[in-house]
Short mmCIF file of C-alpha atoms in Angstrom, two decimals:
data_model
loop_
_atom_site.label_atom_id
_atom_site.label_comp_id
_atom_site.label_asym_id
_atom_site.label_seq_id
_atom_site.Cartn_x
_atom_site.Cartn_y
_atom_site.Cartn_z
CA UNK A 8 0.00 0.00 0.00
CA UNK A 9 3.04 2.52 0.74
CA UNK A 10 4.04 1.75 -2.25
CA UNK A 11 1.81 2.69 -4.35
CA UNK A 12 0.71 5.80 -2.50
CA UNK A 13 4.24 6.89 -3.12
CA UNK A 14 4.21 5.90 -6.55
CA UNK A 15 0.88 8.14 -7.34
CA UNK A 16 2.42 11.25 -5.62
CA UNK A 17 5.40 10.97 -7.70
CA UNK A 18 3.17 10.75 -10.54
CA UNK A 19 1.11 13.97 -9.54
CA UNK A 20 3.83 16.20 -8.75
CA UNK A 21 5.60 14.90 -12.31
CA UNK A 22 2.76 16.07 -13.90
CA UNK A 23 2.39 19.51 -12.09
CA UNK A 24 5.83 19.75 -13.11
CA UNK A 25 5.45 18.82 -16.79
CA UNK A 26 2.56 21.57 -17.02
CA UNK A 27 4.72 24.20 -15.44
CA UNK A 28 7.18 23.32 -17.68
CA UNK A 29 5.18 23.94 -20.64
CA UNK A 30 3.50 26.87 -19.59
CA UNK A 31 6.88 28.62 -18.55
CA UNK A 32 7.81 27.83 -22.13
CA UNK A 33 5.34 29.46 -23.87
CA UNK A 34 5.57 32.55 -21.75
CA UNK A 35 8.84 32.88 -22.63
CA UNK A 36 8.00 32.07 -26.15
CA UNK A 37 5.58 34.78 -26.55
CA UNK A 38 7.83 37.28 -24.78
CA UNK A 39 10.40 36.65 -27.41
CA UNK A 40 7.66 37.24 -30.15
CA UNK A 41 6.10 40.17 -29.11
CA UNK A 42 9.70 41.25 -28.51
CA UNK A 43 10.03 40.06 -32.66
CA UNK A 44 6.95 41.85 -33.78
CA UNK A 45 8.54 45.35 -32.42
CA UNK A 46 11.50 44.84 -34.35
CA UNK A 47 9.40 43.80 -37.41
CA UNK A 48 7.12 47.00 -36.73
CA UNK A 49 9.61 49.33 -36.81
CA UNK A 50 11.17 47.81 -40.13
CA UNK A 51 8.30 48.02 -41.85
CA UNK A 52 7.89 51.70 -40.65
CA UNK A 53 11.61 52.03 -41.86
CA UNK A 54 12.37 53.11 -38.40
CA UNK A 55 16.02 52.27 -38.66
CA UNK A 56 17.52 53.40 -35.95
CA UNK A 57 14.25 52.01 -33.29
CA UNK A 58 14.36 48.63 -35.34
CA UNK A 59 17.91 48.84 -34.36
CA UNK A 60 17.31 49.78 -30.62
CA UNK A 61 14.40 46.64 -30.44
CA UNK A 62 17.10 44.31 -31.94
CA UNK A 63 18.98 44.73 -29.28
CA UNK A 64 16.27 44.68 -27.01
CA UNK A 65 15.52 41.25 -28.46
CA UNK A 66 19.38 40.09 -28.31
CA UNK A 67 19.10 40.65 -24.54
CA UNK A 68 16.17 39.04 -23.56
CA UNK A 69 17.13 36.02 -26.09
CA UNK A 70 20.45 35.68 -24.16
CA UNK A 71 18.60 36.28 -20.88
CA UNK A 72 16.18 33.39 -22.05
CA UNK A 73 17.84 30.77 -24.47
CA UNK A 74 19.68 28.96 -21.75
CA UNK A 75 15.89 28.48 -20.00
CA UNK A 76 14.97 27.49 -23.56
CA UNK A 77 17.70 24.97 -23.97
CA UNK A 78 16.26 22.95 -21.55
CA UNK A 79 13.08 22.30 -23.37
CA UNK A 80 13.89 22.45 -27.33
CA UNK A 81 16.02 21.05 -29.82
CA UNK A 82 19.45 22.54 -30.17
CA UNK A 83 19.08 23.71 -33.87
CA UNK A 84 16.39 25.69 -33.09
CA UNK A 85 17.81 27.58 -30.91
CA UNK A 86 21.18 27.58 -33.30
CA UNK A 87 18.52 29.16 -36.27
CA UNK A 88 17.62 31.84 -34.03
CA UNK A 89 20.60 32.78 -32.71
CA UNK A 90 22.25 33.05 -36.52
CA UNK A 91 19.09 34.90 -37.75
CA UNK A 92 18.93 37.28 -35.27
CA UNK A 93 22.85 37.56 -35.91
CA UNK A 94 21.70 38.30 -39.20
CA UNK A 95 19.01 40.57 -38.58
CA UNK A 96 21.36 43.15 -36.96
CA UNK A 97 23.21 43.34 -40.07
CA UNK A 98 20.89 43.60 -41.83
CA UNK A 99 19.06 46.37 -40.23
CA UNK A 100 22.62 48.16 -39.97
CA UNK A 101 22.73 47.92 -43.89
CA UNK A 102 18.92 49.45 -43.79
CA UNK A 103 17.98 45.89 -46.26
CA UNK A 104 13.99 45.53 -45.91
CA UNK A 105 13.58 42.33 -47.33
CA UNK A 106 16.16 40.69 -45.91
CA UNK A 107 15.27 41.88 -42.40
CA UNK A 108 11.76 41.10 -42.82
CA UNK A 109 13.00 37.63 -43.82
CA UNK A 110 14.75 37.07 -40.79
CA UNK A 111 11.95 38.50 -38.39
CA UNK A 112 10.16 35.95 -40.32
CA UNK A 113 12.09 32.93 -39.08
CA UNK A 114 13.04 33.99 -35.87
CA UNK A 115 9.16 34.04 -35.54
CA UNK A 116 8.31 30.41 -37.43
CA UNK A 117 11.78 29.52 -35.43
CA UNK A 118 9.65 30.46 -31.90
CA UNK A 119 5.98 28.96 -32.99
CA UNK A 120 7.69 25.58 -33.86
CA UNK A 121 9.42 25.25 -30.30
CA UNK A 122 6.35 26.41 -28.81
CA UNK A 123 4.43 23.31 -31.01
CA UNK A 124 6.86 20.84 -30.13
CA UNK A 125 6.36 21.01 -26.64
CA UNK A 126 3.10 21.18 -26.52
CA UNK A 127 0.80 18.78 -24.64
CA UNK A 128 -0.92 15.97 -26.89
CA UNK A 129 -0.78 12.89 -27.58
CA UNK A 130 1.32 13.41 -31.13
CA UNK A 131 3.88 14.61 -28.74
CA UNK A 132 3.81 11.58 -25.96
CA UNK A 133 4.33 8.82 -28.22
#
């Protein structure tokens, strides 16, 4: 009987982990989007200099929040992203639309696919 109490508390608390886990994810995964969609904003306001200023603002909260990430996602995602938005600085210093766009683009298909991975269902279980 101890036995399997214990068992079924270990299985509880796992699970109250596992949906902690996820939600803390996508939190941080919408941060980092919102954070995208500035940057994207200002480009397509040709804003230079504040699509400049959110880049960075996005740099720091990806460095701030990629190790967290690590944890959760595949490494080449978070490789893509850290090249594109490597990328996307130069390209914004260079004032090239399309190719900034482009990269906003992926860092943001680069965020929704982490955010799909690790979500809850059964595709995901098995």
């Amino acid at each position: 009987m101890k036995s399997i109490i214990i068992s079924f508390t270990i299985f509880v608390l796992m699970i109250f982990c596992i949906i902690f886990s996820v939600n803390y994810l996508n939190h941080i995964c919408t941060r980092l989007q919102d954070s995208n969609l500035q940057v994207e904003k200002s480009i397509q306001l040709n804003s230079w200099d504040e699509a400049y200023k959110n880049s960075q603002n996005f740099t720091t909260e990806w460095k701030k929040y990629s190790p967290k990430l690590a944890i959760f996602s595949d490494h080449d995602e978070m490789e893509d992203i850290s090249n594109e938005m490597r990328k996307l600085t130069q390209y914004i210093n260079h004032r090239d639309s399309e190719e900034s766009l482009s990269s906003t683009n992926v860092i943001q298909n680069s965020l929704k696919r982490i955010m799909e991975m690790q979500r809850l269902n059964i595709e995901n279980l098995f």
